XYZ file of N, CA and C in Angstrom:
861
model
N -4.641 33.645 7.706
C -3.557 33.934 8.412
C -2.378 33.021 7.383
N -1.278 33.968 7.275
C -0.231 33.458 6.290
C -0.012 32.269 6.162
N 0.744 31.731 5.399
C 1.132 30.344 5.400
C 2.963 30.723 6.441
N 3.138 29.733 7.170
C 4.408 29.792 7.788
C 5.442 29.023 7.443
N 5.654 28.719 6.377
C 6.898 28.046 5.575
C 6.799 28.652 4.186
N 7.611 27.984 3.276
C 8.137 28.459 1.471
C 8.828 29.497 1.474
N 9.448 30.363 2.247
C 10.137 31.307 2.147
C 11.218 31.433 1.179
N 11.851 30.166 1.476
C 13.107 29.581 0.559
C 12.984 29.408 -0.487
N 11.634 28.506 -0.963
C 11.064 28.019 -2.138
C 11.039 29.170 -2.938
N 10.002 30.197 -2.512
C 9.898 31.393 -3.080
C 10.980 32.043 -3.795
N 11.903 32.376 -2.691
C 13.482 33.026 -3.262
C 14.044 32.458 -4.453
N 13.856 30.925 -4.256
C 14.632 30.239 -4.917
C 14.000 30.040 -6.309
N 12.673 29.995 -6.283
C 12.272 29.957 -7.591
C 12.091 31.199 -8.468
N 12.204 32.575 -7.840
C 12.047 33.688 -8.450
C 13.131 34.250 -8.688
N 14.225 33.715 -8.120
C 15.589 34.584 -8.208
C 16.025 34.859 -9.344
N 15.763 33.807 -10.636
C 16.287 34.276 -11.942
C 15.707 35.391 -12.546
N 14.290 35.845 -12.037
C 13.621 36.507 -12.669
C 13.329 37.852 -11.982
N 14.261 37.962 -10.807
C 14.223 39.507 -9.774
C 15.183 40.491 -10.325
N 14.791 41.806 -10.520
C 15.766 42.962 -10.658
C 16.938 42.596 -9.818
N 17.931 43.184 -10.371
C 19.384 43.123 -10.006
C 19.385 43.305 -8.123
N 18.753 44.429 -7.688
C 19.085 44.787 -6.264
C 18.361 43.738 -5.592
N 16.893 43.483 -5.757
C 16.176 42.367 -5.443
C 17.050 40.852 -5.322
N 17.478 40.490 -6.284
C 18.358 39.562 -6.491
C 19.661 39.338 -5.683
N 20.020 40.296 -5.227
C 21.267 40.262 -4.420
C 20.713 39.842 -3.162
N 19.630 40.657 -2.519
C 18.832 40.255 -1.417
C 18.507 38.794 -1.184
N 17.973 38.395 -2.468
C 17.339 37.119 -2.439
C 18.581 36.094 -2.096
N 19.701 36.564 -2.541
C 20.685 35.459 -2.758
C 21.430 35.503 -1.326
N 21.475 36.869 -0.806
C 22.358 36.640 0.479
C 20.917 35.783 1.494
N 19.820 36.124 1.277
C 18.962 35.210 2.438
C 19.143 33.827 2.145
N 19.347 33.424 0.997
C 19.456 31.859 0.505
C 20.417 31.417 1.466
N 21.690 32.344 1.283
C 22.884 31.537 1.967
C 22.742 31.881 3.293
N 22.029 32.818 3.907
C 22.033 33.189 5.614
C 20.575 33.387 5.922
N 19.830 32.155 6.100
C 18.836 32.584 6.274
C 18.312 32.443 7.969
N 19.423 31.916 8.428
C 19.463 32.163 10.337
C 19.564 33.574 10.501
N 20.876 33.973 9.934
C 21.126 35.442 10.246
C 20.075 36.345 10.012
N 19.203 35.942 8.909
C 18.058 37.101 8.423
C 17.290 37.222 9.281
N 16.912 36.017 9.741
C 15.359 36.549 11.095
C 16.029 37.487 11.870
N 17.296 37.667 12.475
C 17.435 38.744 13.116
C 17.695 40.080 12.903
N 17.425 40.450 11.534
C 17.880 41.808 10.843
C 16.452 42.436 10.504
N 16.622 43.798 10.667
C 15.688 44.526 10.483
C 15.755 44.585 8.759
N 14.640 45.159 7.943
C 14.724 45.500 6.535
C 16.094 46.331 6.325
N 16.181 47.459 6.876
C 17.203 48.018 6.557
C 18.797 47.650 6.930
N 18.719 46.941 7.881
C 19.889 46.008 8.210
C 20.266 44.867 7.085
N 19.130 44.207 6.499
C 19.352 43.248 5.699
C 19.866 44.072 4.457
N 19.264 45.179 4.095
C 19.529 46.051 2.885
C 21.157 46.503 2.850
N 21.731 46.874 4.287
C 23.197 47.156 4.320
C 24.133 45.824 3.943
N 23.592 44.413 4.500
C 24.430 43.490 4.498
C 24.439 43.144 2.852
N 23.441 43.086 2.062
C 23.350 42.640 0.771
C 23.764 43.756 -0.065
N 24.141 44.884 0.688
C 24.849 46.146 -0.317
C 23.657 46.653 -1.277
N 22.510 46.615 -0.799
C 21.296 47.203 -1.355
C 20.607 48.273 -0.324
N 19.062 48.149 0.335
C 18.609 49.178 0.768
C 17.576 48.299 1.088
N 17.134 49.149 2.649
C 15.758 48.606 3.035
C 14.373 48.978 2.133
N 14.465 49.765 1.154
C 13.531 49.980 0.297
C 13.265 48.600 -0.701
N 14.841 48.080 -0.747
C 14.619 46.986 -1.716
C 14.573 46.007 -1.341
N 14.469 45.783 0.116
C 13.997 44.428 0.632
C 12.336 44.592 0.691
N 11.695 45.735 0.749
C 10.295 45.760 0.797
C 9.919 45.566 -0.828
N 10.654 45.995 -1.746
C 10.338 45.866 -2.993
C 10.406 43.933 -3.310
N 11.313 43.370 -2.560
C 11.562 42.003 -2.814
C 10.066 41.555 -2.382
N 9.742 41.499 -1.266
C 8.461 41.172 -0.803
C 7.371 41.424 -1.321
N 7.253 42.459 -1.968
C 6.185 42.624 -2.974
C 6.344 41.919 -4.225
N 7.268 41.682 -4.615
C 7.836 40.582 -5.737
C 7.187 39.214 -5.583
N 7.338 38.664 -4.506
C 7.480 37.487 -3.553
C 5.736 37.207 -3.527
N 5.304 38.465 -3.649
C 3.549 38.625 -3.227
C 3.141 38.194 -1.931
N 4.114 38.771 -0.924
C 4.020 39.081 0.405
C 3.538 40.201 1.419
N 3.049 40.275 2.307
C 2.534 41.538 2.969
C 3.770 42.266 3.567
N 4.753 41.758 3.534
C 6.080 42.795 4.187
C 7.130 41.519 4.767
N 8.228 42.321 5.193
C 9.353 41.716 5.624
C 8.945 40.413 6.548
N 8.370 41.131 7.634
C 7.862 40.232 8.702
C 7.212 38.828 8.636
N 6.440 38.955 6.965
C 5.941 37.306 6.685
C 7.066 36.623 5.928
N 7.762 37.630 5.481
C 9.021 36.485 4.691
C 9.729 36.116 5.953
N 10.070 36.902 7.221
C 10.645 36.157 8.162
C 10.322 34.849 8.417
N 8.745 35.168 9.058
C 8.054 34.302 9.434
C 8.031 32.773 8.877
N 8.113 33.101 7.303
C 8.146 31.725 6.420
C 9.407 31.034 6.598
N 10.465 32.027 6.537
C 11.988 31.382 6.524
C 12.313 30.704 8.117
N 11.797 31.066 9.261
C 11.733 30.704 10.452
C 11.176 29.468 10.324
N 9.965 29.303 9.726
C 9.084 27.927 9.727
C 9.992 26.777 8.610
N 10.814 27.539 7.858
C 11.321 26.614 6.896
C 12.745 25.900 7.447
N 13.253 26.523 8.393
C 14.765 26.265 9.195
C 14.027 25.242 10.351
N 12.883 25.396 10.635
C 12.263 24.443 11.532
C 11.841 23.181 11.258
N 11.713 22.755 9.635
C 11.078 21.589 8.900
C 12.221 20.506 9.010
N 11.648 19.576 9.247
C 12.172 18.372 9.059
C 13.002 18.187 7.773
N 14.452 17.954 7.632
C 14.568 17.735 6.244
C 14.124 16.632 4.997
N 14.014 17.092 4.150
C 13.196 16.131 3.179
C 13.999 16.092 1.958
N 14.630 15.280 1.386
C 15.777 14.865 0.410
C 14.890 15.795 -0.837
N 15.950 16.259 -1.619
C 15.356 16.766 -2.966
C 14.985 15.724 -3.872
N 14.625 16.333 -4.956
C 13.885 15.493 -6.089
C 15.103 14.673 -6.617
N 14.791 13.288 -7.001
C 15.851 12.423 -7.410
C 15.497 11.590 -8.828
N 15.884 11.680 -9.450
C 15.716 10.707 -10.871
C 15.800 9.657 -10.854
N 15.314 8.444 -11.482
C 15.499 7.079 -11.414
C 16.857 6.876 -12.473
N 17.652 5.964 -12.215
C 18.593 5.600 -13.040
C 18.525 4.106 -13.542
N 19.370 3.983 -14.499
C 19.270 2.340 -15.424
C 19.211 1.119 -14.794
N 18.244 0.380 -14.647
C 17.915 -0.880 -14.239
C 18.036 -0.860 -12.651
N 17.533 0.327 -12.206
C 16.945 0.608 -10.770
C 16.103 -0.373 -10.238
N 16.189 -0.776 -8.848
C 15.396 -1.962 -8.193
C 14.050 -1.311 -7.952
N 13.023 -1.926 -7.900
C 11.600 -1.316 -7.638
C 11.798 -0.844 -6.130
N 12.191 -1.274 -5.446
C 12.572 -0.792 -3.847
C 12.732 0.943 -4.140
N 13.896 0.885 -4.778
C 14.778 2.287 -4.950
C 13.591 3.084 -5.578
N 12.946 2.644 -6.610
C 12.056 3.469 -7.105
C 10.959 3.882 -6.677
N 10.364 2.797 -5.760
C 9.297 3.190 -4.998
C 9.700 4.411 -3.728
N 10.682 4.347 -3.404
C 11.411 5.258 -2.169
C 11.383 6.557 -3.123
N 12.430 6.535 -4.060
C 12.376 7.915 -4.866
C 11.102 8.740 -5.187
N 10.016 8.170 -6.037
C 8.836 8.325 -6.122
C 8.118 8.920 -4.868
N 8.100 8.233 -4.112
C 7.046 8.565 -2.730
C 8.042 9.828 -2.197
N 9.076 9.927 -2.045
C 10.104 11.075 -1.835
C 9.617 12.455 -2.422
N 9.627 12.206 -3.922
C 9.558 13.142 -5.091
C 7.773 13.723 -4.633
N 6.795 12.916 -4.464
C 5.609 13.293 -4.215
C 5.494 13.873 -3.116
N 5.981 13.548 -1.986
C 5.961 14.027 -0.570
C 6.475 15.861 -0.775
N 7.397 15.783 -1.269
C 8.354 17.195 -1.524
C 7.420 18.000 -2.227
N 6.965 17.497 -3.340
C 6.100 18.387 -4.017
C 4.853 18.584 -3.875
N 4.193 18.042 -2.936
C 2.953 18.302 -2.096
C 2.925 19.460 -1.126
N 4.239 19.363 -0.430
C 4.487 19.948 0.816
C 4.941 21.663 0.165
N 5.641 21.690 -0.870
C 5.797 22.764 -1.509
C 4.647 23.432 -1.950
N 3.741 22.624 -2.604
C 2.647 23.223 -3.155
C 1.715 24.033 -2.093
N 1.702 23.307 -0.944
C 0.632 23.790 0.248
C 1.637 25.139 0.723
N 2.857 25.163 0.595
C 3.638 26.346 1.299
C 3.167 27.623 0.188
N 2.832 27.348 -1.111
C 2.806 28.213 -1.959
C 1.276 28.581 -2.157
N 0.500 27.892 -1.658
C -0.972 27.932 -2.068
C -1.377 29.081 -1.037
N -2.150 30.211 -1.673
C -2.283 31.311 -0.966
C -3.836 31.172 -0.209
N -4.158 31.241 0.897
C -5.425 30.877 1.431
C -6.260 31.763 0.842
N -5.923 33.140 1.023
C -6.848 34.380 0.442
C -7.226 34.204 -1.018
N -6.318 33.776 -1.962
C -6.736 33.417 -3.325
C -7.642 32.253 -3.429
N -7.466 31.159 -2.637
C -7.935 29.795 -2.637
C -9.612 30.310 -2.241
N -9.603 30.984 -0.905
C -11.015 31.190 -0.637
C -11.688 32.173 -1.875
N -11.100 32.983 -2.514
C -11.610 33.869 -3.678
C -12.133 32.740 -4.483
N -11.319 31.800 -5.001
C -11.731 30.859 -6.078
C -12.712 29.950 -5.602
N -12.880 29.473 -4.182
C -14.101 28.594 -3.820
C -15.232 29.424 -4.108
N -15.214 30.922 -3.412
C -16.334 31.739 -3.926
C -17.087 31.634 -5.081
N -16.173 32.061 -5.891
C -16.454 32.352 -7.368
C -17.178 30.923 -8.001
N -16.296 29.632 -7.358
C -16.875 28.545 -7.956
C -18.228 28.074 -7.453
N -18.362 28.447 -6.030
C -19.960 28.224 -5.367
C -21.019 28.900 -6.127
N -20.394 30.013 -6.871
C -21.570 30.856 -7.745
C -21.977 31.071 -8.904
N -20.774 30.005 -9.412
C -20.774 29.879 -10.746
C -21.741 29.420 -11.782
N -22.336 29.946 -12.556
C -23.104 29.225 -13.563
C -22.808 28.101 -14.436
N -21.752 28.402 -14.960
C -20.765 27.409 -15.580
C -19.307 27.641 -15.480
N -18.613 26.336 -15.403
C -17.251 26.472 -14.958
C -16.689 25.992 -16.237
N -15.667 26.414 -16.709
C -14.717 26.191 -17.971
C -13.320 25.625 -17.479
N -13.010 24.185 -17.382
C -11.630 24.239 -17.186
C -10.777 23.804 -18.288
N -9.865 24.543 -18.366
C -8.832 24.587 -19.697
C -7.448 24.336 -19.429
N -7.082 23.111 -20.065
C -5.630 22.918 -20.413
C -5.281 21.932 -21.846
N -4.057 22.105 -21.982
C -3.416 21.720 -22.842
C -2.039 20.645 -22.691
N -2.203 19.291 -23.417
C -1.446 18.584 -23.290
C -1.860 17.567 -21.821
N -0.905 17.580 -21.226
C -0.920 16.586 -19.790
C -1.828 17.498 -18.631
N -1.754 18.950 -19.042
C -2.883 19.460 -18.266
C -4.118 19.508 -18.535
N -4.218 19.129 -19.971
C -5.769 18.630 -20.288
C -6.697 17.678 -19.198
N -5.498 16.752 -18.597
C -6.160 15.476 -18.181
C -6.618 16.122 -16.618
N -5.559 16.994 -16.004
C -6.071 17.690 -14.941
C -7.525 18.302 -14.919
N -7.745 18.905 -16.216
C -8.793 19.612 -16.370
C -10.353 18.796 -16.688
N -9.954 17.276 -17.234
C -11.047 16.674 -17.209
C -11.147 15.966 -15.597
N -10.422 15.822 -14.959
C -10.519 15.075 -13.515
C -11.268 16.161 -12.903
N -11.349 17.530 -13.040
C -11.807 18.560 -12.230
C -13.155 18.568 -12.744
N -13.423 18.516 -14.218
C -14.839 18.439 -14.792
C -15.551 17.195 -13.800
N -15.005 16.078 -13.960
C -15.805 14.982 -13.678
C -16.231 15.295 -12.002
N -15.135 15.994 -11.325
C -15.557 15.972 -9.716
C -16.871 17.098 -9.652
N -16.671 18.139 -10.419
C -17.480 19.357 -9.993
C -19.118 18.687 -10.521
N -18.789 17.887 -11.727
C -20.195 17.118 -12.411
C -21.086 16.542 -11.063
N -20.431 15.859 -10.376
C -20.864 14.978 -9.253
C -21.370 15.736 -8.136
N -21.425 17.260 -8.302
C -21.932 17.653 -7.078
C -22.850 19.033 -7.920
N -23.110 18.448 -9.310
C -24.525 19.118 -9.811
C -23.624 20.683 -10.555
N -22.447 20.552 -10.704
C -22.130 22.080 -11.028
C -21.780 21.829 -12.978
N -22.430 22.604 -13.468
C -22.266 22.501 -15.003
C -20.997 22.662 -15.328
N -20.129 21.809 -15.746
C -18.297 21.995 -15.934
C -18.251 21.471 -17.247
N -17.230 21.869 -17.806
C -16.695 21.657 -19.236
C -15.202 21.437 -19.135
N -14.763 20.456 -19.998
C -13.195 20.346 -20.113
C -13.036 19.710 -21.484
N -12.955 20.504 -22.314
C -12.631 20.065 -23.952
C -11.202 19.816 -23.950
N -10.917 18.694 -24.694
C -9.421 18.235 -24.793
C -9.295 19.111 -26.051
N -10.166 19.421 -26.946
C -9.831 20.387 -28.280
C -9.998 21.705 -27.979
N -8.634 22.513 -27.898
C -8.690 23.795 -27.394
C -9.709 24.580 -27.926
N -9.992 24.603 -29.606
C -10.884 25.368 -30.246
C -11.944 25.014 -29.652
N -12.632 23.945 -29.408
C -13.872 23.869 -29.011
C -14.104 24.427 -27.365
N -13.242 24.544 -26.471
C -13.109 25.376 -25.512
C -12.892 26.971 -25.461
N -12.331 27.034 -26.249
C -12.177 28.663 -26.903
C -13.679 29.126 -27.570
N -14.374 28.215 -28.199
C -15.700 28.578 -28.921
C -16.738 28.667 -27.783
N -16.322 27.742 -26.730
C -17.407 27.651 -25.453
C -17.336 29.050 -24.642
N -15.697 29.459 -24.414
C -15.568 30.420 -23.468
C -16.101 32.046 -23.994
N -16.093 32.148 -25.423
C -16.270 33.146 -26.112
C -17.800 33.455 -25.989
N -18.612 32.436 -25.407
C -20.115 32.788 -25.089
C -20.507 32.962 -23.640
N -19.081 32.848 -22.819
C -19.229 33.002 -21.217
C -19.742 34.190 -20.718
N -20.447 34.109 -19.724
C -21.177 35.059 -19.106
C -20.564 35.404 -17.734
N -21.147 36.933 -17.174
C -20.261 37.347 -16.144
C -20.204 36.458 -14.783
N -21.430 35.546 -14.663
C -21.249 34.546 -13.466
C -20.615 33.192 -13.774
N -19.878 33.022 -14.990
C -19.157 32.041 -15.327
C -17.532 31.907 -14.877
N -17.040 30.704 -14.613
C -15.711 30.744 -14.200
C -15.026 30.145 -15.145
N -13.682 30.503 -15.441
C -12.762 30.161 -16.497
C -11.465 29.753 -15.677
N -10.975 28.459 -15.595
C -9.815 28.048 -15.069
C -8.903 27.571 -15.834
N -7.531 28.365 -16.088
C -6.786 28.017 -16.859
C -5.608 27.190 -16.492
N -5.588 26.132 -16.572
C -4.241 25.212 -16.115
C -2.936 25.270 -16.872
N -1.989 25.228 -16.491
C -0.480 25.092 -17.075
C 0.594 25.412 -16.315
N 1.366 24.251 -16.101
C 2.224 24.145 -14.970
C 3.507 25.388 -15.190
N 3.772 25.353 -16.528
C 4.602 26.471 -17.020
C 4.269 27.833 -16.736
N 2.832 27.890 -16.930
C 2.411 29.430 -16.978
C 2.673 29.945 -18.181
N 3.123 29.395 -19.614
C 3.822 29.872 -20.472
C 2.871 29.284 -21.595
N 2.095 28.593 -21.658
C 1.120 28.349 -22.228
C 0.480 29.315 -23.420
N 0.752 29.729 -24.440
C 0.065 30.904 -24.926
C -1.790 30.562 -25.182
N -1.815 29.471 -25.763
C -3.258 29.128 -26.034
C -4.111 29.260 -24.630
N -3.515 28.896 -23.592
C -4.381 29.359 -22.208
C -4.213 30.561 -21.695
N -3.469 31.546 -21.972
C -3.440 32.948 -22.069
C -4.501 33.378 -22.712
N -4.685 33.151 -23.929
C -5.749 33.551 -24.733
C -6.817 33.506 -24.487
N -7.301 32.296 -24.123
C -8.551 31.777 -23.713
C -8.848 32.486 -22.440
N -8.069 32.919 -21.274
C -8.272 33.630 -20.591
C -8.604 35.085 -20.556
N -7.662 35.572 -21.559
C -7.986 37.034 -22.375
C -9.381 37.180 -22.844
N -9.597 36.125 -23.516
C -11.117 36.108 -23.927
C -12.170 36.260 -23.056
N -12.008 35.491 -21.997
C -12.442 35.154 -20.984
C -13.015 36.457 -20.181
N -12.138 37.301 -19.730
C -11.851 38.595 -19.163
C -12.740 39.792 -19.775
N -12.716 39.288 -21.242
C -13.296 40.521 -22.190
C -14.677 40.458 -21.987
N -15.027 38.967 -21.813
C -16.803 38.612 -21.116
C -16.860 38.865 -19.984
N -15.817 39.242 -19.135
C -16.341 39.914 -17.907
C -16.700 38.311 -16.710
N -16.089 37.492 -17.413
C -16.325 35.904 -16.378
C -15.127 35.943 -15.575
N -15.114 35.526 -14.417
C -14.059 35.169 -13.531
C -13.179 34.360 -14.094
N -11.825 34.587 -14.100
C -10.623 33.886 -14.064
C -9.752 33.470 -13.339
N -9.421 31.850 -13.325
C -8.595 31.494 -12.196
C -7.259 30.912 -13.011
N -6.033 31.023 -12.705
C -5.125 30.308 -12.929
C -4.563 29.359 -11.805
N -3.706 28.405 -12.740
C -3.355 27.171 -11.810
C -2.111 26.875 -12.673
N -0.825 27.542 -12.019
C 0.319 27.535 -12.602
C 1.573 27.103 -11.251
N 2.675 27.080 -12.007
C 3.833 26.824 -10.988
C 3.927 28.476 -10.789
N 4.782 28.457 -9.610
C 4.990 29.631 -8.458
C 5.730 30.603 -9.397
N 5.279 32.049 -9.753
C 6.061 32.940 -10.289
C 5.158 33.750 -11.617
N 5.713 34.880 -11.799
C 4.831 35.678 -12.852
C 4.904 35.113 -14.251
N 4.088 34.846 -14.807
C 3.579 34.013 -16.036
C 2.612 34.579 -17.203
N 3.023 34.491 -18.439
C 1.611 35.087 -19.421
C 0.024 34.500 -19.027
N 0.132 33.166 -18.441
C -1.330 32.885 -18.029
C -1.611 33.425 -16.770
N -0.941 33.600 -15.777
C -1.308 34.347 -14.155
C -1.335 35.558 -14.635
N -0.775 36.093 -15.457
C -1.294 37.858 -15.649
C -2.543 37.978 -16.134
N -2.914 36.785 -17.000
C -4.301 37.263 -17.438
C -5.026 36.449 -16.261
N -5.181 36.270 -14.967
C -5.914 35.824 -14.271
C -6.566 36.511 -12.998
N -7.819 36.811 -12.943
C -8.131 37.383 -11.673
C -7.578 36.769 -10.305
N -7.534 35.473 -10.499
C -7.456 35.081 -9.197
C -6.192 33.920 -9.528
N -5.158 33.862 -8.685
C -3.725 33.120 -9.011
C -3.628 31.865 -8.244
N -3.778 30.646 -8.280
C -3.521 29.565 -7.455
C -1.860 29.169 -8.037
N -1.055 28.778 -7.050
C 0.216 27.957 -7.326
C 0.462 26.954 -6.984
N 1.145 26.294 -7.924
C 1.794 24.735 -7.357
C 3.201 24.790 -7.121
N 3.768 23.659 -6.583
C 4.937 23.463 -6.714
C 5.898 23.989 -7.745
N 7.132 24.789 -8.049
C 7.958 24.875 -9.051
C 8.904 24.066 -9.243
N 9.081 22.918 -8.433
C 10.178 21.644 -8.244
C 10.083 21.202 -9.651
N 11.331 21.327 -10.158
C 11.550 20.684 -11.358
C 11.565 19.345 -11.588
N 10.960 18.956 -12.620
C 10.369 17.645 -13.172
C 12.040 16.999 -13.064
N 12.169 15.642 -12.833
C 13.594 14.869 -13.203
C 13.664 14.382 -14.580
N 14.986 14.468 -15.388
C 14.995 14.353 -16.540
C 14.175 13.231 -17.268
N 13.963 12.090 -16.558
C 13.429 11.043 -16.864
C 11.992 10.995 -16.562
N 10.747 11.509 -17.026
C 9.832 11.625 -16.550
C 8.901 10.909 -17.342
N 7.247 11.039 -16.720
C 6.398 10.466 -17.761
C 5.150 11.382 -17.071
N 4.619 11.700 -18.549
C 3.394 12.734 -18.339
C 3.570 13.825 -17.206
N 4.506 14.598 -17.096
C 4.720 15.508 -16.235
C 4.313 14.708 -14.806
N 5.172 14.173 -14.142
C 4.552 13.113 -13.151
C 4.314 14.024 -11.956
N 5.331 15.141 -11.453
C 5.102 15.755 -10.143
C 4.642 16.987 -10.506
N 4.542 17.650 -11.628
C 3.234 18.892 -12.068
C 2.012 18.315 -12.025
N 1.941 17.242 -12.263
C 0.668 16.456 -12.478
C -0.186 16.442 -11.199
N 0.765 15.783 -10.144
C 0.339 15.393 -8.703
C -0.201 16.853 -8.046
N 0.883 17.712 -8.260
C 0.921 19.049 -7.476
C -0.946 19.574 -8.070
N -0.924 19.785 -9.252
C -2.104 20.128 -9.964
C -3.218 19.409 -9.510
N -3.403 18.012 -9.555
C -4.478 17.373 -9.103
C -4.643 17.752 -7.606
N -3.527 17.771 -6.503
C -3.787 18.147 -5.289
C -4.687 19.606 -5.093
N -4.385 20.624 -5.784
C -5.084 21.672 -5.788
C -6.465 21.832 -6.352
N -6.787 20.890 -7.452
C -7.961 20.874 -7.815
C -8.918 19.952 -6.721
N -8.312 18.706 -6.205
C -9.025 18.251 -4.984
C -9.196 18.975 -3.890
N -8.557 19.884 -3.298
C -8.512 21.062 -2.469
C -9.412 21.816 -2.816
N -9.825 22.277 -3.867
C -10.807 23.320 -4.274
C -12.175 22.704 -4.163
N -12.207 21.370 -4.763
C -13.439 20.528 -4.922
C -14.066 20.407 -3.302
N -13.179 19.876 -2.409
C -13.566 19.536 -1.077
C -13.787 20.984 -0.381
N -13.216 21.895 -0.748
C -13.795 23.453 -0.100
C -15.251 23.816 -0.484
N -15.158 23.598 -1.865
C -16.650 23.919 -2.373
C -17.780 22.939 -1.877
N -17.219 21.654 -1.677
C -18.318 20.551 -1.322
C -18.608 20.616 0.276
N -17.621 21.307 1.023
C -17.702 21.785 2.472
C -18.556 22.330 2.653
N -18.705 23.399 1.788
C -19.644 24.832 1.752
C -20.881 24.694 1.643
N -21.189 23.514 0.676
C -22.492 23.255 0.704
C -22.553 21.647 0.547
N -22.420 21.340 1.935
C -22.158 20.020 2.541
C -23.573 19.153 2.214
N -24.859 19.670 2.779
C -25.990 18.931 2.473
C -26.274 18.751 1.226
N -26.200 19.687 0.502
C -26.379 19.636 -1.138
C -25.572 18.613 -1.722
N -24.196 18.612 -1.113
C -23.024 17.898 -2.013
C -23.339 16.560 -1.668
N -23.817 16.152 -0.370
C -24.129 14.696 0.195
C -25.111 14.256 -0.860
N -26.189 14.726 -0.978
C -27.215 14.290 -1.669
C -26.940 14.163 -3.372
N -26.099 14.991 -4.113
C -25.776 14.837 -5.244
C -24.972 13.427 -5.289
N -24.008 13.684 -4.503
C -23.004 12.253 -4.432
C -23.629 10.931 -4.459
N -24.785 10.845 -3.483
C -25.288 9.592 -3.537
C -25.841 9.689 -4.846
N -26.749 10.575 -5.173
C -27.672 10.368 -6.657
C -26.850 9.703 -7.565
N -25.326 10.478 -7.695
C -24.600 9.993 -8.630
C -24.091 8.517 -8.578
N -23.986 8.278 -7.207
C -23.201 6.855 -6.699
C -24.149 6.010 -7.324
N -25.630 6.120 -6.747
C -26.803 5.318 -7.136
C -26.880 4.932 -8.598
N -26.697 6.178 -9.509
C -26.824 5.804 -10.786
C -25.693 4.789 -11.456
N -24.618 5.108 -11.115
C -23.542 4.468 -11.474
C -23.500 3.035 -10.999
N -24.321 2.680 -9.719
C -24.152 1.095 -9.458
C -25.366 0.848 -10.043
N -26.315 1.323 -10.555
C -27.543 0.840 -11.539
C -27.025 0.239 -13.080
N -26.109 0.901 -13.411
C -25.515 0.789 -14.795
C -24.520 -0.594 -14.467
N -23.810 -0.942 -13.387
C -23.191 -1.872 -13.138
C -23.955 -3.004 -12.874
N -25.055 -3.089 -12.052
C -25.555 -4.206 -11.532
C -27.348 -4.126 -12.127
N -27.870 -3.006 -12.474
C -29.111 -3.021 -12.970
C -30.130 -3.137 -12.044
N -29.479 -2.661 -10.718
C -30.611 -2.669 -9.596
C -30.431 -1.405 -9.004
N -31.583 -0.606 -8.916
C -31.907 0.600 -8.276
C -31.997 0.530 -6.931
């Protein structure tokens, strides 16, 4: 089942990269979302001085199945409770104000991420992760922290997982990947050349490839067999370690982990118990 929100987010984030005719349509929809719901593709084409065919092309550019899905998402957007946009902090701001701003920012980011996360692509990712012999999580900079978090989670359920902070070490391992390995490239911008190249190497080895980027076309997602997107919400100017993008990426990793864990529930519980007991022994000396 398709997501029922996220149409406006998709249009706004893709606006600058769309061809001229599709950009006209997107601009019109953003300005007249209510009116768009009652229009056919041909009518929308006329209102935006383009054509019905251009409307269909726009839907394809948004990775949607057609104009009805776009209208469904727009209708859902219009029914949502309004949430304030992203707010940056100011000099000498009170703790209460910062708490409220950061909480609002996080809620908005997570909501937008769920709107952009394709259930079909998610299910494909879960399937290859379940059957993977080895999983390679690759990230540079702040995204390497997400890769390490993913490694820790999947190791606990007895999956062979790697997350090297050194991109050269990661590349060396991926160079020996097999067809049933999975390489997950993590890059918020989607424009990290090292991640794109590692995924390219993985494709040459016929391994499964998954990208985790912000919404939209990028050099990283172009190299991925399975594409997962997070909110494209822009970070506040004053930020620390890519705060919002990090939260969105962690959220998707948590969803992937829980889906894999649920599909192998009994086995997962067994491994979680075993790892918990081992850590408890380290702390207390008691088995």
